[in-house]
Amino acid sequence: MEWKISETGRPAPGDIERRGNKLLISNGYIGYRGTLEEFNRDQKTATIVSGLYDRVAHLWREPVNLPNGGFVQIGYAGELLHVLTSKVIDHSQSLDLQHAVHERQTTFETSDGTRITIRSRRFASLARRNLLCMEFSVSADRACEIDICTGIEGNVWDINGPHLTALAAREQKGILSVSAVTHENAIQIAVSEAVVLPSGRNRVYGQGAQLSAASAFREFRVALVKDGFTFHKIVAHAFGLDCEDPLATSRQLCRQAAGVDFETLLAEHAALWRQRWENCDIQIEGDPAAQQALRFSMYHLLAIVPAHTARASIPARGMSGQMYKGAIFWDTEIFMLPFFTHAFPRLARNLLLYRYHTLDGARRKAREYGYRGAFYAWESQDSGDDACTLFNVTDVFTHRPIRTYFRDKQVHISADIAYAFWQYFTLTGDASIWIEGGAEVIFECARFYLAYIYYNPDRRRYEILDVTGPDEYHERVHNNAFTNRMVAHTFEVCLKVAALLRQHSRGFYDGLMEALCFESDLAAIAQIAPRVFQPDSAVPGTVIPQFDGYFTLENVSLPTLLGRKLHPTEYFGGGSGLATTTQIIKQADVVLMLSLFSERYPTETKSANWEYYESRTEHGSSLSTCSYALIAAQLGKVDWAYQYFMKTATIDLAGEAKQYVGELYIGGTHPAGNGGAWMSAVFGLCGIHCVDLCIAINPHLPAHWSKVTLPIICQGQMLRITLTHEAVTVLPVVPLEAQLSVSVEGSVHPLDPTAETTFPYHAWQGAENGLENACRAEIASTGFDRVHGEPCES
């Protein structure tokens, strides 16, 4: 059960989109929705390729949906067998998470009583990234003839398209192809298909290609006998950003793969997936539902990460379609990157370097608004220019667009990126990230805030005014606690990176300072950094105002607010949304800040703010629940932590997420929720945090979890950690190259570099901060930061 996700029964209309998201297959280069072979644009079939965008006229820019090479239609005596319109005796779809294979089995009954069963297996090859490989089988309960139509459907589903022009269908030496050109940048694309028929072709006849302006199909008739009929198809995708001649390239890839046995193609693909799971699989004993949900979450992260390049990143809806314009949000850095940093540091590095490659777009946006530095796009695509519009939501009552302030006021995006770079560095010790673009990103982000920040002469402090924080229901507020904390942290990171480079890479540092003309800005940042206003109180247990004036808003309960709705999908934010004049918030804001800077806040403050904001949070975003899970675990609220963990881990399994905001379709997968599930499990319930060369472990396991085993990479060294309710066991997967230590219940112990070490512990009894601080104290006691190679700051 834990490795297979299954759906049974004929899909109802409402199931089609949910299954298409849930059963997605992808290799990070191409993503193919979990639709059925006979489906078309009406059922939202989609083949999304990483990094390819297009804009038509004044419409929104979004990913290009390539022609559908997965199409297969079976006919019998003039009847087209379709799961939505034919008589279905039995139907199932499944996704093998371990090997990333989609499977389908359907038994139809025709009008004359013949029962025909089709089975298919398909995967987006991890070994050959351009390929979609499929095995398709047909059998019947009596000898009969069937018609098969397979090929490439060029009439595809688009939200803001059509994106392809000059479509042309061709056949060459048995290879079908559809080529086209995008509108905006005239990028050539091509999809080709090769079909491999079984030997002994006497049962197959009437083969022929049917070409139209947009599609290419091959049709043939098969005389079915007892053992049925199986064929294989190879679909190759290519586009002009990756090769000079996409049509020739796709044909060549088809021919090469068609000469390889299907089982061999599957085996090489599955072997790479097994390697991935060895680095990240978490085994939970005593809770099959949580085990499946967590593996499902990790699968969807692994499936969509663009391992082939550092010039692409993970969109907010993964590769499940064109929703949210296929844009990269802050979701990636804050909610997904921790998984990759702790399991696949090289991939985490790629995701960060995407921000370096799109730095010029962030500079252009800053200049657009009259600032210096890097103001990163709220919705980033291939160039880093902001795809976010000023009107993102439509009023369901007036049908007029609502002015939103996502693009121009969610300034925390640049600080989120700076935070992610620093987290990666402290967890991996990879100082080369600064030389290869990270330092430039940090300095330009800090420069933007230097230009944006406001000095209040009456209060003698620096403030951040007119912003929108994570809670998008309250726009254009002053001194949002999350934003202020993140800006201050960006300044701190800027100063630390500058100090590191001065000490260890002086020549590079001097060159970068000169190239950026940054010396005077750096001096100003050093003066301003400690004076950035933080709304949080020094008194433990104080509730932190989310922004200036928050506590003056109507203090209404969430059920009361929901009872005021006049339309099921009306937007709660904007100028007149229901939540804007109340304390009801869309998602974790202050609580997110507490989870990101956990070591800065005492337990009493975390408790007071969790209790206050939990009842006032709608969780209208998949980014929200994991923050509440993390803080609940630290507070010993294990039942709450588990509840919120399961909510985020099952967001796409259950398919209960919002599908519309106003009239805007926002369906698709939720990779930020998937990353949040991993954080909730590892940082929250398992209580594991890496601090330099020390791993703090303070488990908060649910009572029914008897044991958890997981791998984690700290400072480039992989450990396998096993947790029970009585003990923590740590085993280096390979001999340690540097001395690591473990903090359990506030006591720091050195790890044996080669052998398993077990530490008994008692149930949770106190604040988690003590464990992390024990690690920090152990480092400070030496007077030297071994990771960063510099004296510790007092």
PDB file of C-alpha atoms in Angstrom, residues 327-455:
ATOM      1  CA  ALA A 327       5.694  30.490 -12.203  1.00  0.00           C
ATOM      2  CA  ILE A 328       8.293  30.022  -9.488  1.00  0.00           C
ATOM      3  CA  PHE A 329       7.255  31.650  -6.209  1.00  0.00           C
ATOM      4  CA  TRP A 330       8.885  31.904  -2.782  1.00  0.00           C
ATOM      5  CA  ASP A 331       7.380  28.446  -2.217  1.00  0.00           C
ATOM      6  CA  THR A 332      10.528  26.868  -3.642  1.00  0.00           C
ATOM      7  CA  GLU A 333      13.056  28.519  -1.325  1.00  0.00           C
ATOM      8  CA  ILE A 334      11.081  28.388   1.920  1.00  0.00           C
ATOM      9  CA  PHE A 335       9.059  25.181   1.649  1.00  0.00           C
ATOM     10  CA  MET A 336      10.773  22.879  -0.871  1.00  0.00           C
ATOM     11  CA  LEU A 337      14.480  23.650  -0.591  1.00  0.00           C
ATOM     12  CA  PRO A 338      14.922  22.148   2.924  1.00  0.00           C
ATOM     13  CA  PHE A 339      14.072  18.680   1.565  1.00  0.00           C
ATOM     14  CA  PHE A 340      16.649  18.938  -1.199  1.00  0.00           C
ATOM     15  CA  THR A 341      19.304  20.521   1.026  1.00  0.00           C
ATOM     16  CA  HIS A 342      19.068  17.626   3.494  1.00  0.00           C
ATOM     17  CA  ALA A 343      18.755  14.840   0.899  1.00  0.00           C
ATOM     18  CA  PHE A 344      20.088  16.095  -2.469  1.00  0.00           C
ATOM     19  CA  PRO A 345      22.399  19.080  -1.896  1.00  0.00           C
ATOM     20  CA  ARG A 346      23.434  19.225  -5.552  1.00  0.00           C
ATOM     21  CA  LEU A 347      19.824  19.694  -6.598  1.00  0.00           C
ATOM     22  CA  ALA A 348      19.324  22.307  -3.890  1.00  0.00           C
ATOM     23  CA  ARG A 349      22.310  24.146  -5.298  1.00  0.00           C
ATOM     24  CA  ASN A 350      20.763  24.075  -8.782  1.00  0.00           C
ATOM     25  CA  LEU A 351      17.529  25.555  -7.461  1.00  0.00           C
ATOM     26  CA  LEU A 352      19.410  28.388  -5.784  1.00  0.00           C
ATOM     27  CA  LEU A 353      21.526  29.140  -8.831  1.00  0.00           C
ATOM     28  CA  TYR A 354      18.333  29.615 -10.825  1.00  0.00           C
ATOM     29  CA  ARG A 355      17.963  32.805  -8.789  1.00  0.00           C
ATOM     30  CA  TYR A 356      21.446  33.903  -9.837  1.00  0.00           C
ATOM     31  CA  HIS A 357      20.634  33.255 -13.493  1.00  0.00           C
ATOM     32  CA  THR A 358      17.475  35.376 -13.144  1.00  0.00           C
ATOM     33  CA  LEU A 359      19.146  38.168 -11.158  1.00  0.00           C
ATOM     34  CA  ASP A 360      18.992  40.606 -14.058  1.00  0.00           C
ATOM     35  CA  GLY A 361      15.212  40.215 -14.136  1.00  0.00           C
ATOM     36  CA  ALA A 362      15.122  41.118 -10.434  1.00  0.00           C
ATOM     37  CA  ARG A 363      17.268  44.173 -11.124  1.00  0.00           C
ATOM     38  CA  ARG A 364      14.913  45.241 -13.900  1.00  0.00           C
ATOM     39  CA  LYS A 365      11.941  44.945 -11.562  1.00  0.00           C
ATOM     40  CA  ALA A 366      13.660  47.042  -8.897  1.00  0.00           C
ATOM     41  CA  ARG A 367      14.370  49.770 -11.457  1.00  0.00           C
ATOM     42  CA  GLU A 368      10.764  49.607 -12.646  1.00  0.00           C
ATOM     43  CA  TYR A 369       9.631  50.618  -9.164  1.00  0.00           C
ATOM     44  CA  GLY A 370      12.361  53.200  -8.668  1.00  0.00           C
ATOM     45  CA  TYR A 371      14.727  51.175  -6.467  1.00  0.00           C
ATOM     46  CA  ARG A 372      18.259  49.864  -6.703  1.00  0.00           C
ATOM     47  CA  GLY A 373      19.270  46.252  -6.154  1.00  0.00           C
ATOM     48  CA  ALA A 374      17.246  43.097  -6.778  1.00  0.00           C
ATOM     49  CA  PHE A 375      13.482  43.020  -6.265  1.00  0.00           C
ATOM     50  CA  TYR A 376      12.728  39.432  -7.243  1.00  0.00           C
ATOM     51  CA  ALA A 377       9.647  38.514  -9.218  1.00  0.00           C
ATOM     52  CA  TRP A 378       6.628  37.363  -7.280  1.00  0.00           C
ATOM     53  CA  GLU A 379       5.932  35.057 -10.234  1.00  0.00           C
ATOM     54  CA  SER A 380       9.213  34.219 -11.929  1.00  0.00           C
ATOM     55  CA  GLN A 381       9.605  32.339 -15.183  1.00  0.00           C
ATOM     56  CA  ASP A 382      12.585  31.789 -17.473  1.00  0.00           C
ATOM     57  CA  SER A 383      14.013  35.335 -17.543  1.00  0.00           C
ATOM     58  CA  GLY A 384      13.264  36.394 -13.958  1.00  0.00           C
ATOM     59  CA  ASP A 385      10.941  39.161 -15.090  1.00  0.00           C
ATOM     60  CA  ASP A 386       7.719  39.279 -13.122  1.00  0.00           C
ATOM     61  CA  ALA A 387       4.815  37.463 -14.763  1.00  0.00           C
ATOM     62  CA  CYS A 388       2.495  38.597 -11.990  1.00  0.00           C
ATOM     63  CA  THR A 389      -0.121  41.084 -13.142  1.00  0.00           C
ATOM     64  CA  LEU A 390      -1.759  43.840 -11.149  1.00  0.00           C
ATOM     65  CA  PHE A 391      -5.176  42.230 -11.495  1.00  0.00           C
ATOM     66  CA  ASN A 392      -5.007  38.550 -10.514  1.00  0.00           C
ATOM     67  CA  VAL A 393      -8.482  37.809  -9.225  1.00  0.00           C
ATOM     68  CA  THR A 394     -11.930  38.450 -10.670  1.00  0.00           C
ATOM     69  CA  ASP A 395     -14.807  39.599  -8.488  1.00  0.00           C
ATOM     70  CA  VAL A 396     -17.444  36.853  -8.644  1.00  0.00           C
ATOM     71  CA  PHE A 397     -20.218  39.417  -8.206  1.00  0.00           C
ATOM     72  CA  THR A 398     -19.249  42.156 -10.659  1.00  0.00           C
ATOM     73  CA  HIS A 399     -17.016  39.982 -12.897  1.00  0.00           C
ATOM     74  CA  ARG A 400     -14.522  42.819 -12.869  1.00  0.00           C
ATOM     75  CA  PRO A 401     -10.834  42.284 -12.122  1.00  0.00           C
ATOM     76  CA  ILE A 402      -9.682  43.075  -8.592  1.00  0.00           C
ATOM     77  CA  ARG A 403      -6.497  45.090  -8.053  1.00  0.00           C
ATOM     78  CA  THR A 404      -4.158  42.952  -5.978  1.00  0.00           C
ATOM     79  CA  TYR A 405      -0.784  43.872  -4.504  1.00  0.00           C
ATOM     80  CA  PHE A 406       1.112  40.625  -4.927  1.00  0.00           C
ATOM     81  CA  ARG A 407       3.523  41.885  -7.568  1.00  0.00           C
ATOM     82  CA  ASP A 408       4.478  45.231  -6.103  1.00  0.00           C
ATOM     83  CA  LYS A 409       4.073  44.880  -2.322  1.00  0.00           C
ATOM     84  CA  GLN A 410       5.206  41.367  -1.404  1.00  0.00           C
ATOM     85  CA  VAL A 411       8.742  42.596  -1.031  1.00  0.00           C
ATOM     86  CA  HIS A 412       9.693  39.732   1.284  1.00  0.00           C
ATOM     87  CA  ILE A 413      10.423  37.593  -1.803  1.00  0.00           C
ATOM     88  CA  SER A 414      14.021  38.856  -2.053  1.00  0.00           C
ATOM     89  CA  ALA A 415      14.598  38.180   1.640  1.00  0.00           C
ATOM     90  CA  ASP A 416      13.188  34.665   1.253  1.00  0.00           C
ATOM     91  CA  ILE A 417      15.820  33.977  -1.367  1.00  0.00           C
ATOM     92  CA  ALA A 418      18.614  35.388   0.798  1.00  0.00           C
ATOM     93  CA  TYR A 419      17.368  33.231   3.696  1.00  0.00           C
ATOM     94  CA  ALA A 420      17.494  30.116   1.501  1.00  0.00           C
ATOM     95  CA  PHE A 421      21.055  30.787   0.337  1.00  0.00           C
ATOM     96  CA  TRP A 422      22.231  31.170   3.922  1.00  0.00           C
ATOM     97  CA  GLN A 423      20.422  28.037   5.085  1.00  0.00           C
ATOM     98  CA  TYR A 424      22.011  26.040   2.289  1.00  0.00           C
ATOM     99  CA  PHE A 425      25.458  27.325   3.185  1.00  0.00           C
ATOM    100  CA  THR A 426      25.167  26.643   6.901  1.00  0.00           C
ATOM    101  CA  LEU A 427      23.820  23.124   6.317  1.00  0.00           C
ATOM    102  CA  THR A 428      26.294  22.087   3.628  1.00  0.00           C
ATOM    103  CA  GLY A 429      29.396  24.193   4.271  1.00  0.00           C
ATOM    104  CA  ASP A 430      29.535  24.799   0.505  1.00  0.00           C
ATOM    105  CA  ALA A 431      31.286  28.174   0.355  1.00  0.00           C
ATOM    106  CA  SER A 432      31.651  27.954  -3.436  1.00  0.00           C
ATOM    107  CA  ILE A 433      28.012  28.996  -3.744  1.00  0.00           C
ATOM    108  CA  TRP A 434      29.085  32.566  -2.903  1.00  0.00           C
ATOM    109  CA  ILE A 435      31.723  32.674  -5.603  1.00  0.00           C
ATOM    110  CA  GLU A 436      29.403  31.223  -8.231  1.00  0.00           C
ATOM    111  CA  GLY A 437      26.676  33.817  -7.868  1.00  0.00           C
ATOM    112  CA  GLY A 438      25.298  33.630  -4.353  1.00  0.00           C
ATOM    113  CA  ALA A 439      27.200  36.628  -3.012  1.00  0.00           C
ATOM    114  CA  GLU A 440      25.991  38.819  -5.837  1.00  0.00           C
ATOM    115  CA  VAL A 441      22.406  37.750  -5.152  1.00  0.00           C
ATOM    116  CA  ILE A 442      22.741  38.515  -1.430  1.00  0.00           C
ATOM    117  CA  PHE A 443      24.347  41.919  -1.960  1.00  0.00           C
ATOM    118  CA  GLU A 444      21.746  42.998  -4.508  1.00  0.00           C
ATOM    119  CA  CYS A 445      18.866  41.845  -2.280  1.00  0.00           C
ATOM    120  CA  ALA A 446      20.328  43.815   0.640  1.00  0.00           C
ATOM    121  CA  ARG A 447      20.801  46.825  -1.624  1.00  0.00           C
ATOM    122  CA  PHE A 448      17.111  46.690  -2.572  1.00  0.00           C
ATOM    123  CA  TYR A 449      16.069  46.829   1.080  1.00  0.00           C
ATOM    124  CA  LEU A 450      18.529  49.612   1.713  1.00  0.00           C
ATOM    125  CA  ALA A 451      16.646  51.579  -0.934  1.00  0.00           C
ATOM    126  CA  TYR A 452      13.196  50.489   0.262  1.00  0.00           C
ATOM    127  CA  ILE A 453      13.553  50.954   4.022  1.00  0.00           C
ATOM    128  CA  TYR A 454      12.166  54.059   5.747  1.00  0.00           C
ATOM    129  CA  TYR A 455      13.746  55.897   8.662  1.00  0.00           C
TER     130      TYR A 455
END
